[in-house]
């Protein structure tokens, strides 16, 4: 069956460029998470959507990071004026339910962003 | 303080032997969940096993079992009969209530497991 997909898989950007990373969650999944994984580290939470509502954006590192999920399915993470410290793998995860009973999160393959 | 601590940056195990990957956690929330994920070199996070804080029995999934010691706040992963394909990064993660209700996962730094033929 179709899992979580992300595109592009790899992105190279020059410092100062804007980038947009796409996530297609599993169909029907209510919850969608974005995580950032720096080299050699575990993933760190960025933001959470329940359907189209962004309920938690406490992990976004700066106002250059923006995420949306306008129709409650596909989500886009946008990074404006990229900096070298933004280089990381960006992981998207979805879950069929919400709250503590949300069960496991299903992860996509990630987008590896390199900022030169 | 670290919420999830994995003290073993790297581990080696002989093929067909069992191995234990350590994980300790810190939370004041009485309701939480503990997860283990595998991340091969391809980068995708693969769910392995889940333990709820109120579960009375240790979770098991095939060759994976979770040694849950609530009083010690530890949730070690045991892999039995290691296979070459088990070579990967392993992450322990915790889900607890957040103020915004997102119940996101907090991950440890991971343990790199290498299975030796």
PDB file of C-alpha atoms in Angstrom:
ATOM      1  CA  UNK A   1       0.000   0.000   0.000  1.00  0.00           C
ATOM      2  CA  UNK A   2       0.999   3.631  -0.369  1.00  0.00           C
ATOM      3  CA  UNK A   3       3.025   5.019   2.504  1.00  0.00           C
ATOM      4  CA  UNK A   4       4.043   8.571   3.274  1.00  0.00           C
ATOM      5  CA  UNK A   5       5.848  10.154   0.358  1.00  0.00           C
ATOM      6  CA  UNK A   6       8.046  13.228   0.304  1.00  0.00           C
ATOM      7  CA  UNK A   7       9.490  15.288  -2.502  1.00  0.00           C
ATOM      8  CA  UNK A   8      12.041  16.168  -3.490  1.00  0.00           C
ATOM      9  CA  UNK A   9      14.245  13.512  -1.900  1.00  0.00           C
ATOM     10  CA  UNK A  10      17.279  15.762  -2.204  1.00  0.00           C
ATOM     11  CA  UNK A  11      17.487  19.520  -2.444  1.00  0.00           C
ATOM     12  CA  UNK A  12      20.548  21.719  -2.771  1.00  0.00           C
ATOM     13  CA  UNK A  13      19.986  25.414  -2.201  1.00  0.00           C
ATOM     14  CA  UNK A  14      22.240  28.419  -2.194  1.00  0.00           C
ATOM     15  CA  UNK A  15      22.204  30.411   1.003  1.00  0.00           C
ATOM     16  CA  UNK A  16      19.397  32.937   0.876  1.00  0.00           C
ATOM     17  CA  UNK A  17      17.159  30.931  -1.460  1.00  0.00           C
ATOM     18  CA  UNK A  18      13.638  29.865  -0.539  1.00  0.00           C
ATOM     19  CA  UNK A  19      12.741  26.164  -0.605  1.00  0.00           C
ATOM     20  CA  UNK A  20       9.487  24.205  -0.424  1.00  0.00           C
ATOM     21  CA  UNK A  21       9.314  20.613   0.768  1.00  0.00           C
ATOM     22  CA  UNK A  22       6.250  18.495   0.101  1.00  0.00           C
ATOM     23  CA  UNK A  23       4.676  15.701   2.124  1.00  0.00           C
ATOM     24  CA  UNK A  24       1.904  13.347   0.972  1.00  0.00           C
ATOM     25  CA  UNK A  25       0.604  11.518   4.053  1.00  0.00           C
ATOM     26  CA  UNK A  26      -1.196   8.210   4.049  1.00  0.00           C
ATOM     27  CA  UNK A  27      -4.723   8.768   2.774  1.00  0.00           C
ATOM     28  CA  UNK A  28      -7.178   9.475   5.560  1.00  0.00           C
ATOM     29  CA  UNK A  29      -4.565  10.180   8.206  1.00  0.00           C
ATOM     30  CA  UNK A  30      -5.705  13.015  10.413  1.00  0.00           C
ATOM     31  CA  UNK A  31      -2.433  13.859  12.120  1.00  0.00           C
ATOM     32  CA  UNK A  32       0.650  15.136  10.302  1.00  0.00           C
ATOM     33  CA  UNK A  33       4.012  15.964  11.863  1.00  0.00           C
ATOM     34  CA  UNK A  34       7.193  17.561  10.541  1.00  0.00           C
ATOM     35  CA  UNK A  35      10.556  16.760  12.110  1.00  0.00           C
ATOM     36  CA  UNK A  36      14.093  18.004  11.447  1.00  0.00           C
ATOM     37  CA  UNK A  37      16.999  15.564  11.739  1.00  0.00           C
ATOM     38  CA  UNK A  38      20.494  17.009  11.839  1.00  0.00           C
ATOM     39  CA  UNK A  39      23.411  14.771  10.935  1.00  0.00           C
ATOM     40  CA  UNK A  40      24.108  12.230  13.660  1.00  0.00           C
ATOM     41  CA  UNK A  41      21.118  13.280  15.767  1.00  0.00           C
ATOM     42  CA  UNK A  42      17.603  12.058  16.411  1.00  0.00           C
ATOM     43  CA  UNK A  43      14.664  13.815  14.762  1.00  0.00           C
ATOM     44  CA  UNK A  44      13.356  16.949  16.445  1.00  0.00           C
ATOM     45  CA  UNK A  45       9.747  18.099  16.300  1.00  0.00           C
ATOM     46  CA  UNK A  46       8.908  21.125  14.176  1.00  0.00           C
ATOM     47  CA  UNK A  47       5.143  21.359  13.808  1.00  0.00           C
ATOM     48  CA  UNK A  48       1.852  19.446  13.956  1.00  0.00           C
ATOM     49  CA  UNK A  49      -1.378  19.519  11.948  1.00  0.00           C
ATOM     50  CA  UNK A  50      -4.713  17.993  12.823  1.00  0.00           C
ATOM     51  CA  UNK A  51      -6.476  17.939   9.473  1.00  0.00           C
ATOM     52  CA  UNK A  52      -5.930  21.454   8.078  1.00  0.00           C
ATOM     53  CA  UNK A  53      -5.406  23.124  11.463  1.00  0.00           C
ATOM     54  CA  UNK A  54      -1.855  23.792  12.592  1.00  0.00           C
ATOM     55  CA  UNK A  55      -2.205  23.131  16.307  1.00  0.00           C
ATOM     56  CA  UNK A  56       1.418  23.248  17.353  1.00  0.00           C
ATOM     57  CA  UNK A  57       4.298  25.110  15.748  1.00  0.00           C
ATOM     58  CA  UNK A  58       6.427  25.362  18.865  1.00  0.00           C
ATOM     59  CA  UNK A  59       9.360  23.528  17.277  1.00  0.00           C
ATOM     60  CA  UNK A  60       9.836  25.820  14.289  1.00  0.00           C
ATOM     61  CA  UNK A  61      13.311  27.306  14.816  1.00  0.00           C
ATOM     62  CA  UNK A  62      12.606  30.742  13.363  1.00  0.00           C
ATOM     63  CA  UNK A  63      10.032  32.788  11.496  1.00  0.00           C
ATOM     64  CA  UNK A  64      11.755  31.763   8.279  1.00  0.00           C
ATOM     65  CA  UNK A  65      10.019  28.392   8.630  1.00  0.00           C
ATOM     66  CA  UNK A  66       6.404  28.116   7.576  1.00  0.00           C
ATOM     67  CA  UNK A  67       4.165  25.086   7.101  1.00  0.00           C
ATOM     68  CA  UNK A  68       0.692  24.618   5.683  1.00  0.00           C
ATOM     69  CA  UNK A  69      -1.830  21.867   5.003  1.00  0.00           C
ATOM     70  CA  UNK A  70      -4.696  23.771   3.369  1.00  0.00           C
ATOM     71  CA  UNK A  71      -6.984  20.857   2.505  1.00  0.00           C
ATOM     72  CA  UNK A  72      -6.062  18.535   5.308  1.00  0.00           C
ATOM     73  CA  UNK A  73      -4.000  16.167   3.175  1.00  0.00           C
ATOM     74  CA  UNK A  74      -0.786  17.298   1.435  1.00  0.00           C
ATOM     75  CA  UNK A  75       1.496  19.518   3.496  1.00  0.00           C
ATOM     76  CA  UNK A  76       4.281  21.880   2.486  1.00  0.00           C
ATOM     77  CA  UNK A  77       7.142  23.051   4.657  1.00  0.00           C
ATOM     78  CA  UNK A  78       8.645  26.273   3.367  1.00  0.00           C
ATOM     79  CA  UNK A  79      11.952  27.720   4.450  1.00  0.00           C
ATOM     80  CA  UNK A  80      12.692  31.292   3.441  1.00  0.00           C
ATOM     81  CA  UNK A  81      16.170  32.767   3.055  1.00  0.00           C
ATOM     82  CA  UNK A  82      17.857  29.452   3.807  1.00  0.00           C
ATOM     83  CA  UNK A  83      20.927  29.405   6.029  1.00  0.00           C
ATOM     84  CA  UNK A  84      23.666  26.776   6.327  1.00  0.00           C
ATOM     85  CA  UNK A  85      22.312  25.681   9.703  1.00  0.00           C
ATOM     86  CA  UNK A  86      19.085  24.654   7.954  1.00  0.00           C
ATOM     87  CA  UNK A  87      20.951  21.753   6.319  1.00  0.00           C
ATOM     88  CA  UNK A  88      19.293  18.599   7.615  1.00  0.00           C
ATOM     89  CA  UNK A  89      16.889  15.832   6.706  1.00  0.00           C
ATOM     90  CA  UNK A  90      13.268  16.912   6.992  1.00  0.00           C
ATOM     91  CA  UNK A  91      10.944  14.062   7.912  1.00  0.00           C
ATOM     92  CA  UNK A  92       7.193  14.005   7.609  1.00  0.00           C
ATOM     93  CA  UNK A  93       5.055  11.566   9.592  1.00  0.00           C
ATOM     94  CA  UNK A  94       1.340  10.851   9.665  1.00  0.00           C
ATOM     95  CA  UNK A  95      -0.984   9.060  12.027  1.00  0.00           C
ATOM     96  CA  UNK A  96      -4.595   7.932  11.611  1.00  0.00           C
ATOM     97  CA  UNK A  97      -5.794   9.315  14.936  1.00  0.00           C
ATOM     98  CA  UNK A  98      -5.103  12.171  17.303  1.00  0.00           C
ATOM     99  CA  UNK A  99      -4.014  12.620  20.873  1.00  0.00           C
ATOM    100  CA  UNK A 100      -2.498  10.037  23.140  1.00  0.00           C
ATOM    101  CA  UNK A 101      -4.268   7.275  21.270  1.00  0.00           C
ATOM    102  CA  UNK A 102      -2.697   8.256  18.013  1.00  0.00           C
ATOM    103  CA  UNK A 103      -0.675   5.081  17.781  1.00  0.00           C
ATOM    104  CA  UNK A 104       2.486   4.854  15.804  1.00  0.00           C
ATOM    105  CA  UNK A 105       3.581   7.549  13.434  1.00  0.00           C
ATOM    106  CA  UNK A 106       4.345   6.473   9.875  1.00  0.00           C
ATOM    107  CA  UNK A 107       7.361   8.263   8.477  1.00  0.00           C
ATOM    108  CA  UNK A 108       8.235   9.245   4.952  1.00  0.00           C
ATOM    109  CA  UNK A 109      11.718   8.823   3.451  1.00  0.00           C
ATOM    110  CA  UNK A 110      12.649  12.424   4.188  1.00  0.00           C
ATOM    111  CA  UNK A 111      14.057  15.302   2.164  1.00  0.00           C
ATOM    112  CA  UNK A 112      17.771  15.902   2.553  1.00  0.00           C
ATOM    113  CA  UNK A 113      18.367  19.660   2.322  1.00  0.00           C
ATOM    114  CA  UNK A 114      21.869  20.965   1.781  1.00  0.00           C
ATOM    115  CA  UNK A 115      22.429  24.709   1.928  1.00  0.00           C
ATOM    116  CA  UNK A 116      25.662  25.901   0.343  1.00  0.00           C
TER     117      UNK A 116
ATOM    118  CA  UNK B   1      17.493  17.566  31.238  1.00  0.00           C
ATOM    119  CA  UNK B   2      17.388  15.100  28.377  1.00  0.00           C
ATOM    120  CA  UNK B   3      13.978  13.517  28.000  1.00  0.00           C
ATOM    121  CA  UNK B   4      15.334  10.439  26.233  1.00  0.00           C
ATOM    122  CA  UNK B   5      18.833   9.142  26.903  1.00  0.00           C
ATOM    123  CA  UNK B   6      20.536   6.494  24.819  1.00  0.00           C
ATOM    124  CA  UNK B   7      23.983   5.957  26.302  1.00  0.00           C
ATOM    125  CA  UNK B   8      25.373   3.622  23.648  1.00  0.00           C
ATOM    126  CA  UNK B   9      26.482   5.509  20.518  1.00  0.00           C
ATOM    127  CA  UNK B  10      27.469   2.218  18.879  1.00  0.00           C
ATOM    128  CA  UNK B  11      27.019  -1.488  19.518  1.00  0.00           C
ATOM    129  CA  UNK B  12      28.349  -4.642  17.891  1.00  0.00           C
ATOM    130  CA  UNK B  13      26.653  -8.026  17.990  1.00  0.00           C
ATOM    131  CA  UNK B  14      27.455 -11.361  16.454  1.00  0.00           C
ATOM    132  CA  UNK B  15      24.925 -12.687  13.986  1.00  0.00           C
ATOM    133  CA  UNK B  16      22.286 -14.918  15.657  1.00  0.00           C
ATOM    134  CA  UNK B  17      23.071 -13.510  19.106  1.00  0.00           C
ATOM    135  CA  UNK B  18      20.736 -11.317  21.170  1.00  0.00           C
ATOM    136  CA  UNK B  19      21.467  -7.655  21.879  1.00  0.00           C
ATOM    137  CA  UNK B  20      20.016  -5.067  24.262  1.00  0.00           C
ATOM    138  CA  UNK B  21      19.858  -1.388  23.371  1.00  0.00           C
ATOM    139  CA  UNK B  22      19.457   0.909  26.369  1.00  0.00           C
ATOM    140  CA  UNK B  23      16.975   3.747  26.761  1.00  0.00           C
ATOM    141  CA  UNK B  24      16.040   5.812  29.791  1.00  0.00           C
ATOM    142  CA  UNK B  25      13.429   8.539  29.835  1.00  0.00           C
ATOM    143  CA  UNK B  26      12.316  11.444  31.965  1.00  0.00           C
ATOM    144  CA  UNK B  27       8.730  12.614  32.306  1.00  0.00           C
ATOM    145  CA  UNK B  28       6.295  13.752  34.962  1.00  0.00           C
ATOM    146  CA  UNK B  29       3.294  12.894  32.813  1.00  0.00           C
ATOM    147  CA  UNK B  30       1.559   9.741  34.137  1.00  0.00           C
ATOM    148  CA  UNK B  31       0.318   8.866  30.656  1.00  0.00           C
ATOM    149  CA  UNK B  32       2.986   8.407  28.019  1.00  0.00           C
ATOM    150  CA  UNK B  33       4.084   6.049  25.284  1.00  0.00           C
ATOM    151  CA  UNK B  34       7.482   4.687  24.409  1.00  0.00           C
ATOM    152  CA  UNK B  35       8.533   3.727  20.890  1.00  0.00           C
ATOM    153  CA  UNK B  36      11.499   2.214  19.149  1.00  0.00           C
ATOM    154  CA  UNK B  37      12.268   3.037  15.523  1.00  0.00           C
ATOM    155  CA  UNK B  38      14.887   1.626  13.174  1.00  0.00           C
ATOM    156  CA  UNK B  39      16.582   3.871  10.637  1.00  0.00           C
ATOM    157  CA  UNK B  40      18.636   2.054   7.988  1.00  0.00           C
ATOM    158  CA  UNK B  41      21.082   3.909   5.798  1.00  0.00           C
ATOM    159  CA  UNK B  42      18.254   4.629   3.355  1.00  0.00           C
ATOM    160  CA  UNK B  43      16.935   7.100   5.935  1.00  0.00           C
ATOM    161  CA  UNK B  44      13.343   5.980   6.479  1.00  0.00           C
ATOM    162  CA  UNK B  45      12.167   5.577  10.065  1.00  0.00           C
ATOM    163  CA  UNK B  46      10.647   2.138  10.585  1.00  0.00           C
ATOM    164  CA  UNK B  47       8.386   1.523  13.582  1.00  0.00           C
ATOM    165  CA  UNK B  48       9.411  -1.507  15.644  1.00  0.00           C
ATOM    166  CA  UNK B  49       7.561  -1.635  18.940  1.00  0.00           C
ATOM    167  CA  UNK B  50       5.379   0.387  21.333  1.00  0.00           C
ATOM    168  CA  UNK B  51       4.866   0.334  25.116  1.00  0.00           C
ATOM    169  CA  UNK B  52       2.184   2.335  26.894  1.00  0.00           C
ATOM    170  CA  UNK B  53       2.846   3.607  30.400  1.00  0.00           C
ATOM    171  CA  UNK B  54      -0.156   1.727  31.761  1.00  0.00           C
ATOM    172  CA  UNK B  55       0.576  -1.536  29.977  1.00  0.00           C
ATOM    173  CA  UNK B  56       1.109  -4.301  32.498  1.00  0.00           C
ATOM    174  CA  UNK B  57       3.098  -6.584  30.242  1.00  0.00           C
ATOM    175  CA  UNK B  58       6.230  -5.930  28.261  1.00  0.00           C
ATOM    176  CA  UNK B  59       5.574  -5.437  24.565  1.00  0.00           C
ATOM    177  CA  UNK B  60       6.802  -8.005  22.050  1.00  0.00           C
ATOM    178  CA  UNK B  61       6.799  -7.958  18.240  1.00  0.00           C
ATOM    179  CA  UNK B  62       8.458 -10.939  16.627  1.00  0.00           C
ATOM    180  CA  UNK B  63      12.190 -10.775  17.411  1.00  0.00           C
ATOM    181  CA  UNK B  64      11.767  -7.453  19.224  1.00  0.00           C
ATOM    182  CA  UNK B  65      10.818  -7.103  22.856  1.00  0.00           C
ATOM    183  CA  UNK B  66      10.773  -4.106  25.132  1.00  0.00           C
ATOM    184  CA  UNK B  67      12.094  -4.488  28.677  1.00  0.00           C
ATOM    185  CA  UNK B  68       9.952  -1.871  30.432  1.00  0.00           C
ATOM    186  CA  UNK B  69      10.998  -1.000  33.992  1.00  0.00           C
ATOM    187  CA  UNK B  70       8.695   1.838  34.978  1.00  0.00           C
ATOM    188  CA  UNK B  71      10.222   2.595  38.385  1.00  0.00           C
ATOM    189  CA  UNK B  72      13.653   2.904  36.819  1.00  0.00           C
ATOM    190  CA  UNK B  73      12.235   4.806  33.818  1.00  0.00           C
ATOM    191  CA  UNK B  74      13.920   2.512  31.375  1.00  0.00           C
ATOM    192  CA  UNK B  75      12.647   0.978  28.146  1.00  0.00           C
ATOM    193  CA  UNK B  76      15.384  -1.176  26.689  1.00  0.00           C
ATOM    194  CA  UNK B  77      14.969  -2.855  23.308  1.00  0.00           C
ATOM    195  CA  UNK B  78      15.977  -6.498  23.047  1.00  0.00           C
ATOM    196  CA  UNK B  79      16.608  -7.963  19.606  1.00  0.00           C
ATOM    197  CA  UNK B  80      16.863 -11.735  19.572  1.00  0.00           C
ATOM    198  CA  UNK B  81      18.664 -13.796  16.936  1.00  0.00           C
ATOM    199  CA  UNK B  82      20.328 -10.816  15.252  1.00  0.00           C
ATOM    200  CA  UNK B  83      20.435 -10.744  11.461  1.00  0.00           C
ATOM    201  CA  UNK B  84      22.727  -8.831   9.127  1.00  0.00           C
ATOM    202  CA  UNK B  85      19.752  -6.727   8.071  1.00  0.00           C
ATOM    203  CA  UNK B  86      19.405  -5.454  11.625  1.00  0.00           C
ATOM    204  CA  UNK B  87      22.457  -3.225  11.111  1.00  0.00           C
ATOM    205  CA  UNK B  88      21.032   0.308  11.394  1.00  0.00           C
ATOM    206  CA  UNK B  89      20.481   3.254  13.720  1.00  0.00           C
ATOM    207  CA  UNK B  90      17.950   2.615  16.459  1.00  0.00           C
ATOM    208  CA  UNK B  91      16.027   5.424  18.107  1.00  0.00           C
ATOM    209  CA  UNK B  92      14.058   5.379  21.320  1.00  0.00           C
ATOM    210  CA  UNK B  93      11.234   7.920  21.457  1.00  0.00           C
ATOM    211  CA  UNK B  94       8.588   9.077  23.916  1.00  0.00           C
ATOM    212  CA  UNK B  95       5.166  10.543  23.366  1.00  0.00           C
ATOM    213  CA  UNK B  96       3.660  12.623  26.123  1.00  0.00           C
ATOM    214  CA  UNK B  97       1.004  15.291  26.277  1.00  0.00           C
ATOM    215  CA  UNK B  98       2.081  18.695  25.061  1.00  0.00           C
ATOM    216  CA  UNK B  99       0.378  21.946  25.972  1.00  0.00           C
ATOM    217  CA  UNK B 100      -0.833  22.289  22.416  1.00  0.00           C
ATOM    218  CA  UNK B 101      -2.123  18.734  22.260  1.00  0.00           C
ATOM    219  CA  UNK B 102       0.157  17.533  19.521  1.00  0.00           C
ATOM    220  CA  UNK B 103       1.589  14.476  21.295  1.00  0.00           C
ATOM    221  CA  UNK B 104       4.726  14.674  19.206  1.00  0.00           C
ATOM    222  CA  UNK B 105       7.587  12.224  19.611  1.00  0.00           C
ATOM    223  CA  UNK B 106      10.776  13.178  21.441  1.00  0.00           C
ATOM    224  CA  UNK B 107      13.720  11.116  20.229  1.00  0.00           C
ATOM    225  CA  UNK B 108      17.025  10.086  21.736  1.00  0.00           C
ATOM    226  CA  UNK B 109      20.313  10.490  19.898  1.00  0.00           C
ATOM    227  CA  UNK B 110      20.247   6.900  18.700  1.00  0.00           C
ATOM    228  CA  UNK B 111      22.428   3.808  18.840  1.00  0.00           C
ATOM    229  CA  UNK B 112      24.206   2.480  15.768  1.00  0.00           C
ATOM    230  CA  UNK B 113      23.981  -1.302  15.730  1.00  0.00           C
ATOM    231  CA  UNK B 114      26.380  -3.321  13.622  1.00  0.00           C
ATOM    232  CA  UNK B 115      25.775  -7.048  13.167  1.00  0.00           C
ATOM    233  CA  UNK B 116      28.933  -9.035  12.527  1.00  0.00           C
ATOM    234  CA  UNK B 117      28.722 -12.160  10.338  1.00  0.00           C
TER     235      UNK B 117
END
